[in-house]
Coordinates of C-alpha atoms and ligand atoms in Angstrom, one line a residue:
M1 CA 6.9 33.2 57.6
A2 CA 6.3 32.7 53.9
I3 CA 3.9 34.0 51.2
K4 CA 2.7 30.6 49.6
R5 CA 1.0 29.8 45.8
V6 CA -2.5 29.4 46.3
L7 CA -3.4 26.3 44.6
H8 CA -6.1 27.3 41.9
Y9 CA -9.3 25.1 41.1
G10 CA -8.1 21.8 39.0
E11 CA -5.1 20.8 41.3
Q12 CA -5.5 17.9 43.4
S13 CA -5.2 19.0 47.5
L14 CA -8.4 21.1 46.5
R15 CA -10.9 17.7 46.3
E16 CA -8.7 15.5 48.7
P17 CA -9.6 15.1 52.3
S18 CA -7.4 16.9 55.2
K19 CA -6.2 14.8 58.0
E20 CA -6.9 16.0 61.6
V21 CA -4.1 17.3 63.5
H22 CA -3.0 15.7 66.8
K23 CA 0.0 18.1 68.3
V24 CA -0.3 21.8 67.8
S25 CA 3.8 21.6 67.1
K26 CA 6.4 24.2 65.5
K27 CA 5.1 22.9 61.9
I28 CA 1.5 23.8 62.7
N29 CA 2.7 26.9 63.6
D30 CA 4.4 27.7 60.8
L31 CA 2.1 26.3 58.3
I32 CA -0.7 29.2 60.4
R33 CA 2.0 32.1 59.7
D34 CA 2.3 30.9 55.7
L35 CA -1.5 30.9 55.6
F36 CA -2.0 34.6 56.9
D37 CA 1.0 35.5 54.9
T38 CA -0.9 34.5 52.1
M39 CA -4.1 35.7 53.0
Y40 CA -3.6 38.9 53.4
A41 CA -1.2 39.0 50.2
Q42 CA -3.9 38.2 48.6
N43 CA -6.6 40.3 50.6
G44 CA -8.0 37.4 51.3
V45 CA -11.0 36.5 54.1
G46 CA -10.2 33.5 54.7
L47 CA -7.6 30.0 53.7
A48 CA -7.4 26.9 54.3
A49 CA -4.0 24.5 54.5
P50 CA -4.7 22.4 50.9
Q51 CA -5.3 25.6 49.4
I52 CA -1.6 26.1 49.9
G53 CA -0.9 22.3 49.1
V54 CA -1.2 21.0 52.9
N55 CA -4.2 19.0 53.4
L56 CA -4.6 19.3 57.3
R57 CA -7.3 20.3 59.7
V58 CA -6.4 24.5 60.0
F59 CA -7.6 27.1 58.4
V60 CA -7.5 30.9 59.3
V61 CA -10.1 33.5 59.1
D62 CA -9.8 37.7 58.9
A63 CA -13.2 38.9 58.3
S64 CA -13.0 42.1 60.0
T65 CA -14.8 44.9 57.8
K66 CA -14.9 48.6 59.2
E67 CA -18.2 47.9 60.5
E68 CA -17.1 45.1 62.7
P69 CA -13.6 45.2 63.2
L70 CA -12.2 41.3 64.4
E71 CA -9.7 39.5 65.5
P72 CA -8.0 37.5 62.8
M73 CA -8.8 33.6 63.7
V74 CA -7.1 30.4 64.1
F75 CA -9.2 26.6 63.6
I76 CA -7.6 23.2 64.0
N77 CA -10.4 20.1 63.6
P78 CA -12.6 22.5 63.7
K79 CA -15.9 20.9 63.6
I80 CA -19.7 22.7 63.2
I81 CA -22.0 21.5 65.7
K82 CA -24.9 23.9 65.2
K83 CA -26.5 25.3 62.0
S84 CA -29.8 26.7 61.3
G85 CA -31.6 28.8 58.6
A86 CA -30.6 30.1 55.0
V87 CA -28.9 32.5 53.6
K88 CA -27.7 33.0 49.9
S89 CA -24.6 35.0 48.5
S90 CA -22.6 35.9 46.3
E91 CA -18.9 33.9 46.9
G92 CA -15.5 33.7 45.9
C93 CA -12.4 31.8 46.4
L94 CA -8.8 32.2 46.1
S95 CA -8.4 29.2 44.0
F96 CA -10.9 30.3 41.5
P97 CA -9.4 34.3 40.7
E98 CA -11.7 36.6 39.6
A99 CA -14.8 34.1 39.9
Y100 CA -17.9 34.8 42.0
T101 CA -21.3 33.3 41.9
D102 CA -24.0 32.9 44.8
V103 CA -24.2 30.1 47.0
V104 CA -26.6 29.5 49.7
R105 CA -25.3 28.8 53.4
Y106 CA -27.0 28.5 56.9
K107 CA -27.4 31.6 58.0
D108 CA -26.3 30.5 61.8
I109 CA -23.8 28.3 63.1
M110 CA -21.8 27.1 66.1
V111 CA -18.5 25.9 65.4
K112 CA -16.0 23.7 67.9
A113 CA -12.5 24.0 67.6
T114 CA -8.9 24.4 68.7
N115 CA -6.5 27.8 68.6
A116 CA -2.7 28.6 68.2
H117 CA -1.9 27.8 71.7
G118 CA -4.2 24.3 71.2
K119 CA -6.7 25.4 73.7
P120 CA -10.2 24.3 72.6
F121 CA -13.0 26.6 71.9
V122 CA -16.2 27.3 70.7
M123 CA -18.0 30.5 69.3
E124 CA -21.2 31.2 67.2
A125 CA -21.3 33.2 64.0
K126 CA -25.2 34.5 63.0
D127 CA -27.0 36.2 60.4
G128 CA -25.2 35.3 57.3
S129 CA -22.3 37.4 58.9
L130 CA -19.2 37.6 56.4
L131 CA -17.6 35.2 59.7
A132 CA -20.5 32.4 59.3
R133 CA -20.1 32.1 55.7
C134 CA -16.2 32.2 55.8
I135 CA -16.3 29.4 58.5
Q136 CA -18.4 27.3 56.2
H137 CA -16.2 28.2 53.2
E138 CA -12.8 27.2 54.5
N139 CA -14.7 24.6 57.1
D140 CA -15.8 22.8 53.6
H141 CA -12.5 23.2 52.0
L142 CA -10.9 20.6 54.9
D143 CA -13.3 18.1 52.9
G144 CA -12.4 18.6 49.4
I145 CA -15.6 20.8 49.0
L146 CA -15.5 23.5 46.9
F147 CA -17.9 26.5 46.7
I148 CA -18.8 26.1 43.3
D149 CA -20.6 22.7 45.0
H150 CA -23.6 25.0 46.5
S151 CA -23.8 26.5 43.2
L152 CA -27.7 28.2 43.6
N153 CA -27.8 27.8 39.6
R154 CA -25.2 25.8 37.9
F155 CA -25.3 26.9 34.4
E156 CA -24.7 30.9 35.7
T157 CA -21.0 28.7 37.9
E158 CA -20.6 27.1 34.3
E159 CA -20.3 30.4 32.7
V160 CA -18.3 32.0 35.4
L161 CA -16.1 29.2 34.9
K162 CA -16.0 29.0 31.5
K163 CA -15.0 32.5 31.3
N164 CA -12.1 32.8 34.2
N165 CA -10.5 30.0 31.9
L166 CA -11.2 27.3 34.8
P167 CA -12.2 24.1 34.1
S168 CA -16.0 23.3 34.4
I169 CA -18.1 21.6 37.2
D170 CA -18.0 18.5 38.1
P171 CA -21.7 17.2 38.4
E172 CA -20.9 14.5 40.8
K173 CA -19.9 17.1 43.5
L174 CA -22.9 19.3 43.6
L175 CA -24.8 18.9 46.7
D176 CA -27.7 18.4 47.2
E177 CA -29.3 21.2 49.2
T178 CA -32.8 21.8 48.2
E179 CA -33.9 22.0 51.8
L180 CA -31.5 24.6 52.0
K181 CA -32.7 26.4 49.4
E182 CA -36.3 26.1 50.3
Q183 CA -35.4 28.4 53.3
L184 CA -34.3 31.2 51.3
Ligands
ZN1 ZN1 -11.4 29.1 49.2

């Protein structure tokens, strides 16, 4: 289909909650192809619809590594139905070029979603794997939540944003994850 422009931090769609998809129509399938085309063009691991300015609950993931080849995956109307454990990792985002910072995520998750054929599925991602972290990161995008909201050290994140000429942290968006951080 088409490689779309990826919105950068500071643009409105990234902070807006996205709407449920009611039917996996041709329009949604076109969106899915655009997401894959754009994600691969930018060497990303995941991309959510709001990142290309479409506020619908859809994201795509290709968390394949040399050690663990995985199929590209589509998540429509996803819901994380189980989560446990905590893991610290350095994360980036195609909407924050060159900016990486440490965040806290759940280690194990179970997610329910609909695939590109309109079929519901449930899957697990464990051990703080790239897939597990990526699903949480992309799922957040659908609620206008960004990875910097999970920062372990907001001052470090501020520095990284400044260095990359990105807008600063919005303190009101920072998540209180004391319980999760205590498990690290
Ligand atoms: Zn992102």
